[in-house]
Amino acid sequence: MPHPTVVLVHGAFADATGWIGVISELRSSGIPVIAPSNPLRGLASDAAYLASVLAQVDGPAVLVGHAYGGALITVAGTAQNVVALVYVAAYVPHEGESVGRLQGNFPASPLTGHLKEWTYPLPDGDSAVEVTIEETAFPSVFAADVPENVAAVLAAAQRPLAAAAFTETASAAAWRTKPSWALVAGADRTIAPEVQRFGAARAGAVVVELPEASHAVLLSEPTRVADLIRQAVRATAS
């Protein structure tokens, strides 16, 4: 039978090219995959955008979310054609919970002290705040196990996240009804491993932990990430 389509959702301070190694791995296994761009403007609007992508996917889909992308797949994963959720170094919020509140239950990660604020215009003429990681801190906070020259490029090219994304609450928790898998990055300095473990356990996810992996685990360990996604695909293929 045909494989479900894997939909890869990137998180904050990154773009879809971060999935390059994972995409190559999955396609080598004959698994169809797409990696849409995440607007990074807020949980409700970003999840709505992802839901619109899913509505145009033929057949079943396996949703994979990295970091803040985990919150998006938690909400958009209620779509009828989503058959599994895979969290990669990700937030796994509950319905009615924001990522800020989830993170607030645990000690702050090094990310907190290295955010840089910017502003961007809104359609009504007002402005809103967005954040990036300070460029000098980016390698150690986000990509400690990635080659220095690559981490430097990632730092320069990072995409900002609207500050509102930290406070908007999840309107649904798809993991309550969809099978879940989770990869915990044990050396993550962006989303603390304790936050990842808690969310994965609450969701009843099948968990794999890589003790030395940074937040950029999808770049540093694409085969391990793809292996977990393949598990989800095999378990839910009809």
Tab-separated table of C-alpha atoms in Angstrom:
chain	number	residue	atom	x	y	z
A	1	MET	CA	0.000	0.000	0.000
A	2	PRO	CA	1.169	3.606	-0.565
A	3	HIS	CA	2.925	5.309	2.319
A	4	PRO	CA	1.272	8.222	4.125
A	5	THR	CA	2.710	11.602	3.166
A	6	VAL	CA	5.108	12.938	5.781
A	7	VAL	CA	4.594	16.653	6.463
A	8	LEU	CA	7.636	18.233	8.139
A	9	VAL	CA	6.989	21.408	10.147
A	10	HIS	CA	9.971	23.513	11.176
A	11	GLY	CA	10.114	25.648	14.306
A	12	ALA	CA	11.314	29.111	15.255
A	13	PHE	CA	14.655	30.645	14.227
A	14	ALA	CA	14.878	28.242	11.262
A	15	ASP	CA	13.290	27.372	7.946
A	16	ALA	CA	12.290	24.237	6.059
A	17	THR	CA	15.799	23.656	4.667
A	18	GLY	CA	16.757	22.355	8.102
A	19	TRP	CA	14.973	19.152	7.117
A	20	ILE	CA	17.298	18.561	4.140
A	21	GLY	CA	18.950	15.419	5.502
A	22	VAL	CA	15.679	13.997	6.830
A	23	ILE	CA	13.965	14.568	3.480
A	24	SER	CA	16.770	12.738	1.686
A	25	GLU	CA	16.527	9.813	4.113
A	26	LEU	CA	12.755	9.487	3.803
A	27	ARG	CA	12.743	9.744	0.031
A	28	SER	CA	15.399	7.037	-0.152
A	29	SER	CA	12.814	4.817	1.551
A	30	GLY	CA	10.137	5.719	-0.989
A	31	ILE	CA	8.183	7.862	1.497
A	32	PRO	CA	6.494	10.971	0.030
A	33	VAL	CA	7.399	14.093	1.984
A	34	ILE	CA	6.740	17.827	1.946
A	35	ALA	CA	8.159	20.567	4.189
A	36	PRO	CA	5.946	23.673	4.038
A	37	SER	CA	7.139	27.029	5.279
A	38	ASN	CA	5.926	27.938	8.765
A	39	PRO	CA	4.785	31.591	8.943
A	40	LEU	CA	5.924	31.926	12.610
A	41	ARG	CA	3.325	34.626	13.293
A	42	GLY	CA	1.334	32.982	16.114
A	43	LEU	CA	-0.062	29.620	17.168
A	44	ALA	CA	-3.620	30.093	15.905
A	45	SER	CA	-2.710	31.524	12.490
A	46	ASP	CA	0.241	29.173	11.960
A	47	ALA	CA	-1.881	26.136	12.837
A	48	ALA	CA	-4.605	27.349	10.479
A	49	TYR	CA	-2.047	27.644	7.688
A	50	LEU	CA	-0.803	24.113	8.382
A	51	ALA	CA	-4.393	22.837	8.383
A	52	SER	CA	-4.861	24.379	4.934
A	53	VAL	CA	-1.791	22.489	3.701
A	54	LEU	CA	-3.115	19.227	5.134
A	55	ALA	CA	-6.470	19.759	3.428
A	56	GLN	CA	-4.625	19.655	0.097
A	57	VAL	CA	-2.648	16.467	0.839
A	58	ASP	CA	-4.086	13.426	-0.909
A	59	GLY	CA	-4.576	10.563	1.510
A	60	PRO	CA	-3.239	10.093	5.043
A	61	ALA	CA	-0.488	12.235	6.533
A	62	VAL	CA	2.084	11.840	9.296
A	63	LEU	CA	2.767	15.216	10.914
A	64	VAL	CA	6.282	15.910	12.208
A	65	GLY	CA	7.014	19.016	14.257
A	66	HIS	CA	10.354	20.402	15.407
A	67	ALA	CA	10.481	22.760	18.410
A	68	TYR	CA	7.624	25.312	18.168
A	69	GLY	CA	6.399	23.205	15.243
A	70	GLY	CA	5.348	20.665	17.859
A	71	ALA	CA	2.703	23.084	19.106
A	72	LEU	CA	1.405	23.491	15.552
A	73	ILE	CA	1.037	19.779	14.893
A	74	THR	CA	-0.714	19.443	18.258
A	75	VAL	CA	-3.444	21.795	17.036
A	76	ALA	CA	-3.554	21.075	13.297
A	77	GLY	CA	-3.152	17.335	13.889
A	78	THR	CA	-6.868	17.034	14.585
A	79	ALA	CA	-7.382	17.036	10.795
A	80	GLN	CA	-9.110	13.864	9.693
A	81	ASN	CA	-6.320	12.682	7.400
A	82	VAL	CA	-3.580	12.930	10.080
A	83	VAL	CA	-2.771	9.419	11.276
A	84	ALA	CA	0.258	10.065	13.503
A	85	LEU	CA	2.261	12.804	15.209
A	86	VAL	CA	6.039	12.889	15.576
A	87	TYR	CA	7.659	15.422	17.915
A	88	VAL	CA	11.344	16.292	17.404
A	89	ALA	CA	12.933	18.282	20.274
A	90	ALA	CA	9.515	19.850	20.513
A	91	TYR	CA	6.906	21.479	22.659
A	92	VAL	CA	3.901	19.204	23.262
A	93	PRO	CA	1.234	21.460	24.791
A	94	HIS	CA	-2.163	20.466	26.145
A	95	GLU	CA	-5.422	22.030	25.023
A	96	GLY	CA	-5.699	25.466	26.642
A	97	GLU	CA	-1.962	25.653	27.339
A	98	SER	CA	0.581	28.006	25.764
A	99	VAL	CA	4.200	27.099	25.084
A	100	GLY	CA	5.179	29.852	27.497
A	101	ARG	CA	3.120	28.311	30.277
A	102	LEU	CA	4.460	24.843	29.507
A	103	GLN	CA	8.038	26.125	29.583
A	104	GLY	CA	7.284	28.091	32.745
A	105	ASN	CA	6.747	24.891	34.705
A	106	PHE	CA	10.466	24.178	34.400
A	107	PRO	CA	13.726	26.094	34.898
A	108	ALA	CA	14.469	28.504	32.064
A	109	SER	CA	16.755	27.295	29.296
A	110	PRO	CA	19.797	29.319	28.108
A	111	LEU	CA	17.630	30.547	25.223
A	112	THR	CA	15.787	32.933	27.541
A	113	GLY	CA	18.778	35.169	28.167
A	114	HIS	CA	19.799	35.380	24.519
A	115	LEU	CA	16.693	36.582	22.695
A	116	LYS	CA	16.852	39.754	20.615
A	117	GLU	CA	13.663	41.762	20.064
A	118	TRP	CA	12.624	43.266	16.748
A	119	THR	CA	9.382	44.846	15.563
A	120	TYR	CA	7.256	44.312	12.475
A	121	PRO	CA	4.200	46.179	11.134
A	122	LEU	CA	0.631	44.944	11.466
A	123	PRO	CA	-2.094	45.557	8.853
A	124	ASP	CA	-3.848	48.079	11.124
A	125	GLY	CA	-0.736	50.242	11.302
A	126	ASP	CA	0.386	49.093	14.732
A	127	SER	CA	3.555	47.095	15.300
A	128	ALA	CA	4.273	43.835	17.100
A	129	VAL	CA	7.330	42.216	18.632
A	130	GLU	CA	9.250	39.294	17.165
A	131	VAL	CA	12.403	37.634	18.459
A	132	THR	CA	15.544	35.948	17.184
A	133	ILE	CA	18.518	34.423	18.999
A	134	GLU	CA	21.525	36.703	19.429
A	135	GLU	CA	23.842	35.771	16.589
A	136	THR	CA	26.903	35.201	18.795
A	137	ALA	CA	24.936	32.892	21.107
A	138	PHE	CA	23.149	30.968	18.346
A	139	PRO	CA	25.732	28.178	17.879
A	140	SER	CA	25.875	27.214	21.564
A	141	VAL	CA	22.147	27.660	22.234
A	142	PHE	CA	20.673	26.157	19.063
A	143	ALA	CA	23.283	24.157	17.175
A	144	ALA	CA	26.099	22.995	19.442
A	145	ASP	CA	26.627	19.707	17.568
A	146	VAL	CA	26.582	21.260	14.077
A	147	PRO	CA	29.818	22.355	12.309
A	148	GLU	CA	30.744	25.922	13.236
A	149	ASN	CA	30.565	27.238	9.673
A	150	VAL	CA	27.075	25.792	9.239
A	151	ALA	CA	25.914	27.138	12.604
A	152	ALA	CA	27.173	30.602	11.598
A	153	VAL	CA	25.097	30.531	8.416
A	154	LEU	CA	22.039	29.359	10.335
A	155	ALA	CA	22.511	32.217	12.792
A	156	ALA	CA	22.647	34.789	10.003
A	157	ALA	CA	19.647	33.330	8.169
A	158	GLN	CA	17.357	32.609	11.132
A	159	ARG	CA	13.677	33.520	10.843
A	160	PRO	CA	12.089	35.449	13.712
A	161	LEU	CA	9.154	34.211	15.795
A	162	ALA	CA	6.333	36.554	16.769
A	163	ALA	CA	6.360	37.020	20.540
A	164	ALA	CA	2.617	36.301	20.561
A	165	ALA	CA	3.432	32.670	19.777
A	166	PHE	CA	4.633	32.213	23.365
A	167	THR	CA	1.310	33.258	24.912
A	168	GLU	CA	-1.398	31.982	22.531
A	169	THR	CA	-3.031	28.828	23.860
A	170	ALA	CA	-3.540	25.590	21.949
A	171	SER	CA	-7.146	25.178	20.826
A	172	ALA	CA	-6.825	21.376	20.653
A	173	ALA	CA	-4.491	18.537	21.597
A	174	ALA	CA	-4.411	16.040	18.745
A	175	TRP	CA	-2.213	13.639	20.729
A	176	ARG	CA	-5.261	12.760	22.811
A	177	THR	CA	-6.647	10.760	19.882
A	178	LYS	CA	-3.672	10.265	17.522
A	179	PRO	CA	-0.671	7.960	18.153
A	180	SER	CA	2.509	9.889	18.902
A	181	TRP	CA	6.266	9.461	18.760
A	182	ALA	CA	8.870	11.799	20.250
A	183	LEU	CA	12.600	12.357	19.982
A	184	VAL	CA	14.154	14.052	23.011
A	185	ALA	CA	17.390	15.982	22.419
A	186	GLY	CA	19.282	15.395	25.648
A	187	ALA	CA	21.712	18.314	25.268
A	188	ASP	CA	19.129	20.825	24.030
A	189	ARG	CA	19.752	24.385	25.291
A	190	THR	CA	16.748	25.917	23.506
A	191	ILE	CA	13.898	23.738	24.810
A	192	ALA	CA	15.032	21.999	27.982
A	193	PRO	CA	15.036	18.199	27.738
A	194	GLU	CA	12.803	18.095	30.839
A	195	VAL	CA	10.133	20.023	28.926
A	196	GLN	CA	10.375	17.594	26.021
A	197	ARG	CA	10.199	14.534	28.281
A	198	PHE	CA	7.197	15.857	30.177
A	199	GLY	CA	5.207	16.613	27.042
A	200	ALA	CA	6.083	13.281	25.432
A	201	ALA	CA	5.099	11.333	28.534
A	202	ARG	CA	1.816	13.212	28.888
A	203	ALA	CA	1.002	12.415	25.261
A	204	GLY	CA	1.810	8.727	25.762
A	205	ALA	CA	4.360	8.967	22.965
A	206	VAL	CA	6.890	6.340	21.979
A	207	VAL	CA	10.109	8.069	23.060
A	208	VAL	CA	13.667	7.939	21.749
A	209	GLU	CA	16.314	10.042	23.494
A	210	LEU	CA	19.647	11.118	22.039
A	211	PRO	CA	21.684	12.245	25.089
A	212	GLU	CA	24.257	14.317	23.159
A	213	ALA	CA	21.932	15.927	20.631
A	214	SER	CA	21.421	19.694	20.424
A	215	HIS	CA	18.237	21.486	19.431
A	216	ALA	CA	19.410	21.200	15.814
A	217	VAL	CA	19.127	17.406	15.985
A	218	LEU	CA	17.336	17.265	12.629
A	219	LEU	CA	20.574	18.564	11.046
A	220	SER	CA	23.092	16.718	13.203
A	221	GLU	CA	21.271	13.365	13.344
A	222	PRO	CA	19.020	13.161	10.255
A	223	THR	CA	19.191	9.364	10.074
A	224	ARG	CA	18.027	8.966	13.686
A	225	VAL	CA	15.226	11.465	13.146
A	226	ALA	CA	14.180	9.733	9.920
A	227	ASP	CA	14.261	6.337	11.649
A	228	LEU	CA	11.695	7.531	14.188
A	229	ILE	CA	9.495	8.934	11.435
A	230	ARG	CA	9.746	5.634	9.578
A	231	GLN	CA	8.477	3.879	12.727
A	232	ALA	CA	5.420	6.094	12.717
A	233	VAL	CA	4.864	5.559	8.997
A	234	ARG	CA	5.121	1.779	9.321
A	235	ALA	CA	2.831	1.684	12.353
A	236	THR	CA	0.085	3.681	10.664
A	237	ALA	CA	0.343	2.569	7.017
A	238	SER	CA	-2.902	0.957	5.867
